[in-house]
Coordinates of C-alpha atoms in Angstrom, one line a residue:
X1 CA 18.0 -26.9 -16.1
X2 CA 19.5 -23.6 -14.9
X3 CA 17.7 -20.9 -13.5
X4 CA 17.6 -17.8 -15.2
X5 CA 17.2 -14.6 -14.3
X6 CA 14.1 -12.7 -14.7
X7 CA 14.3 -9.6 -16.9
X8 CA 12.1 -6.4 -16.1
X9 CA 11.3 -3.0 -17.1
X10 CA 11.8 -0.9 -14.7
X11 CA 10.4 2.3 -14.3
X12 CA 12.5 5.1 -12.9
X13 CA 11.4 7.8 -11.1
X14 CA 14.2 8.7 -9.2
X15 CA 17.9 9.1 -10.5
X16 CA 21.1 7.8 -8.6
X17 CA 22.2 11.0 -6.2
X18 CA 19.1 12.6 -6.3
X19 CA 18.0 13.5 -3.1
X20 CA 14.6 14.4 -5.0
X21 CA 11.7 12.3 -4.5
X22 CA 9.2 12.0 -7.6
X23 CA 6.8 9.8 -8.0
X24 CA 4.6 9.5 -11.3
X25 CA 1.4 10.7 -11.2
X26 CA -0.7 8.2 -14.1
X27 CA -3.8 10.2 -13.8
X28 CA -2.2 13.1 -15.4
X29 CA 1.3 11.7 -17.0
X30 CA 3.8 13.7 -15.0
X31 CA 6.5 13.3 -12.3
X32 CA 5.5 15.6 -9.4
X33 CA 8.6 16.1 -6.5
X34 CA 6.6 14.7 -3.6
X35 CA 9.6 15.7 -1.1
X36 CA 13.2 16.4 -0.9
X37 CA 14.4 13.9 1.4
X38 CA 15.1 15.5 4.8
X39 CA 18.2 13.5 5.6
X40 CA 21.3 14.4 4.0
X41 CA 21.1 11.4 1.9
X42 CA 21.1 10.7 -1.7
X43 CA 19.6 7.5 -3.7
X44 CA 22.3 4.8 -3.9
X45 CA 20.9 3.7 -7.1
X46 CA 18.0 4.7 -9.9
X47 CA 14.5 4.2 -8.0
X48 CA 11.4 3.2 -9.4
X49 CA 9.1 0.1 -10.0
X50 CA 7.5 -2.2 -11.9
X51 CA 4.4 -1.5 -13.5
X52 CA 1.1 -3.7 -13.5
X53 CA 2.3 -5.3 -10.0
X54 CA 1.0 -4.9 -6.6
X55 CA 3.4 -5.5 -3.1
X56 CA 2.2 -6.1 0.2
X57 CA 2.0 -1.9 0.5
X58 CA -0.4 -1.1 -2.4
X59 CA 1.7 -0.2 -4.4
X60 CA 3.7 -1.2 -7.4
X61 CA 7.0 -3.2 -6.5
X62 CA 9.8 -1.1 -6.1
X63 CA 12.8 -1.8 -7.4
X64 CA 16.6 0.0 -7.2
X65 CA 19.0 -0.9 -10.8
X66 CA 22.3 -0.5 -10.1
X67 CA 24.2 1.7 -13.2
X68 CA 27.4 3.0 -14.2
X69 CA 25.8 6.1 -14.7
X70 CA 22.2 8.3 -13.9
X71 CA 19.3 7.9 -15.5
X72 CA 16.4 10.6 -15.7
X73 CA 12.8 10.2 -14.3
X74 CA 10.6 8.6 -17.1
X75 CA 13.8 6.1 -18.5
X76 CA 12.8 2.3 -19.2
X77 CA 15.1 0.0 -18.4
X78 CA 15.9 -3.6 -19.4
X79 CA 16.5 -5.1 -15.9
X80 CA 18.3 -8.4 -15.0
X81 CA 16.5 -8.8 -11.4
X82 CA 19.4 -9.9 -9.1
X83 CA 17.4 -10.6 -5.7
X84 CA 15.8 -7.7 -3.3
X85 CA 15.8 -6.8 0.2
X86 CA 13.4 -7.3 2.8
X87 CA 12.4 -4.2 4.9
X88 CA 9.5 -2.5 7.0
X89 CA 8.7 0.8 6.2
X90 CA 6.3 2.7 9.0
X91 CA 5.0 -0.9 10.1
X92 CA 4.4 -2.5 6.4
X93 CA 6.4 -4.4 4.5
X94 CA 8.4 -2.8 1.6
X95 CA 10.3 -5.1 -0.5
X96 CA 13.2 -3.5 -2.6
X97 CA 13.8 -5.4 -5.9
X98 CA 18.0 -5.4 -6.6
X99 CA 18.5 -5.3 -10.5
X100 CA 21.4 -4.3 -13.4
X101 CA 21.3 -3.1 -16.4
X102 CA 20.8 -6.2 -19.0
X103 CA 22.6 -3.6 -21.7
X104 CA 25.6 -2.7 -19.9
X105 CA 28.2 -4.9 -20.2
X106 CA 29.8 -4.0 -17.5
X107 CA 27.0 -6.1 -15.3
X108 CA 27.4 -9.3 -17.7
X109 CA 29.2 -11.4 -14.8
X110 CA 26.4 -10.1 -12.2
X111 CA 23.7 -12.7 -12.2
X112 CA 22.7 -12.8 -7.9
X113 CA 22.9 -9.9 -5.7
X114 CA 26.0 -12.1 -4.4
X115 CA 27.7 -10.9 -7.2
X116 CA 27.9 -7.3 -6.3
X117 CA 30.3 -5.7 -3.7
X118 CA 29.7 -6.5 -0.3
X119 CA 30.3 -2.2 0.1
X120 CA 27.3 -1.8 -2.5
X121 CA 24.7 -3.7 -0.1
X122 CA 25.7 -1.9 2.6
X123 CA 25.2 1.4 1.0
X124 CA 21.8 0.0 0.3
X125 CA 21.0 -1.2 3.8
X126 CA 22.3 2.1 5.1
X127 CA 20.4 4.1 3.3
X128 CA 17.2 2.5 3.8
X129 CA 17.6 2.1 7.4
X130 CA 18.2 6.2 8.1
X131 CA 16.8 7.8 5.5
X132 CA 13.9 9.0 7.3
X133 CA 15.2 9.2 10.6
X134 CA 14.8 13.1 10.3
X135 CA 10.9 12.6 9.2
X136 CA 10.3 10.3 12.5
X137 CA 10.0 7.6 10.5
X138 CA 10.8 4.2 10.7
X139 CA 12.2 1.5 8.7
X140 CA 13.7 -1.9 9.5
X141 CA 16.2 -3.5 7.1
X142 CA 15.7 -7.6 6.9
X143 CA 17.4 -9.8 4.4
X144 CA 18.9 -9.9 1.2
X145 CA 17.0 -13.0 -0.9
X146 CA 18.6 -14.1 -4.1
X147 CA 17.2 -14.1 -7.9
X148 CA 15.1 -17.0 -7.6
X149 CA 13.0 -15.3 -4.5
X150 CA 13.0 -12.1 -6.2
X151 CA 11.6 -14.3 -9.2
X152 CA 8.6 -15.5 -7.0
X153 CA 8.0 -12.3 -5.0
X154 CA 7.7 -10.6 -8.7
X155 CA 5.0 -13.2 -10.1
X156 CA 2.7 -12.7 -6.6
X157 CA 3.1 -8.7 -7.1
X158 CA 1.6 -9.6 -10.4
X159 CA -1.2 -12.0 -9.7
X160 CA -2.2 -9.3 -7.1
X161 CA -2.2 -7.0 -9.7
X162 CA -4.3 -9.3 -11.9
X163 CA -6.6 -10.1 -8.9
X164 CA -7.2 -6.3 -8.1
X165 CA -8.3 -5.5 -11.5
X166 CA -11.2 -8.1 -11.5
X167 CA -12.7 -7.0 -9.0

């Protein structure tokens, strides 16, 4: 049997281009700018993450969906999870889930992160590796894992998730 890909809703708190940082603030149900980034960067791709899941950083899994065009902060979207990439951020590990649209056509052929332009990973990698250079910061970029390692990362961000709340 094939494997198939798993699909997500992803979150979004941060547009493609922005160089706005929000983050969703669930106490109070509102995006809040928590910086502008000081590098003269922009998001390669919409930002945000997937809710009830825990990663290795305490916080929700994050995950970057590639799209023909921006989103807004607050958008749902139906994500085909393609693999992620493996980084440190300020010592910890920060996994960044790779996903497309599942309703845009245009991303129909794209099933593994494989599929994508070798250019589009790079802008990833870059972007991730120097956007907080100007902060101090930073980050280490590791390696791209495919959709069935994104598939198990997902379901341990989960059972953290599920193991946090009982206690």
């Amino acid at each position: 049997m094939a494997f198939e890909n798993k699909v997500v809703e992803a979150f979004i708190e941060i547009p493609t281009g922005s160089q706005n940082k929000y983050e969703f603030d669930k106490e109070r149900g509102i995006f809040k700018l928590d910086r502008v980034l000081f590098s003269p960067m922009f998001y390669p791709a919409e930002y945000g993450y997937l809710e009830n899941t825990l990663a290795l950083d305490g916080d929700p899994l994050d995950i970057l969906v590639i799209t023909t065009n921006p989103t807004f902060p607050g958008c749902v979207i139906d994500t085909r999870v393609i693999g992620y990439l493996n980084m440190i951020d300020s010592g910890e590990e920060d996994a960044k889930l790779i996903g497309v649209p599942v309703e845009d056509p245009r991303f129909d052929e794209v099933q593994s992160i494989e599929d994508l332009p070798q250019h589009k990973l790079k802008e990833i990698a870059h972007f991730f590796e120097r956007y907080k250079d100007l902060q101090g910061k930073r980050t280490e970029i590791g390696t791209w894992e495919g959709p069935e390692a994104a598939a198990k990362l997902i379901d341990e961000c989960i059972a953290r998730y599920n193991e946090t709340k009982k206690q």
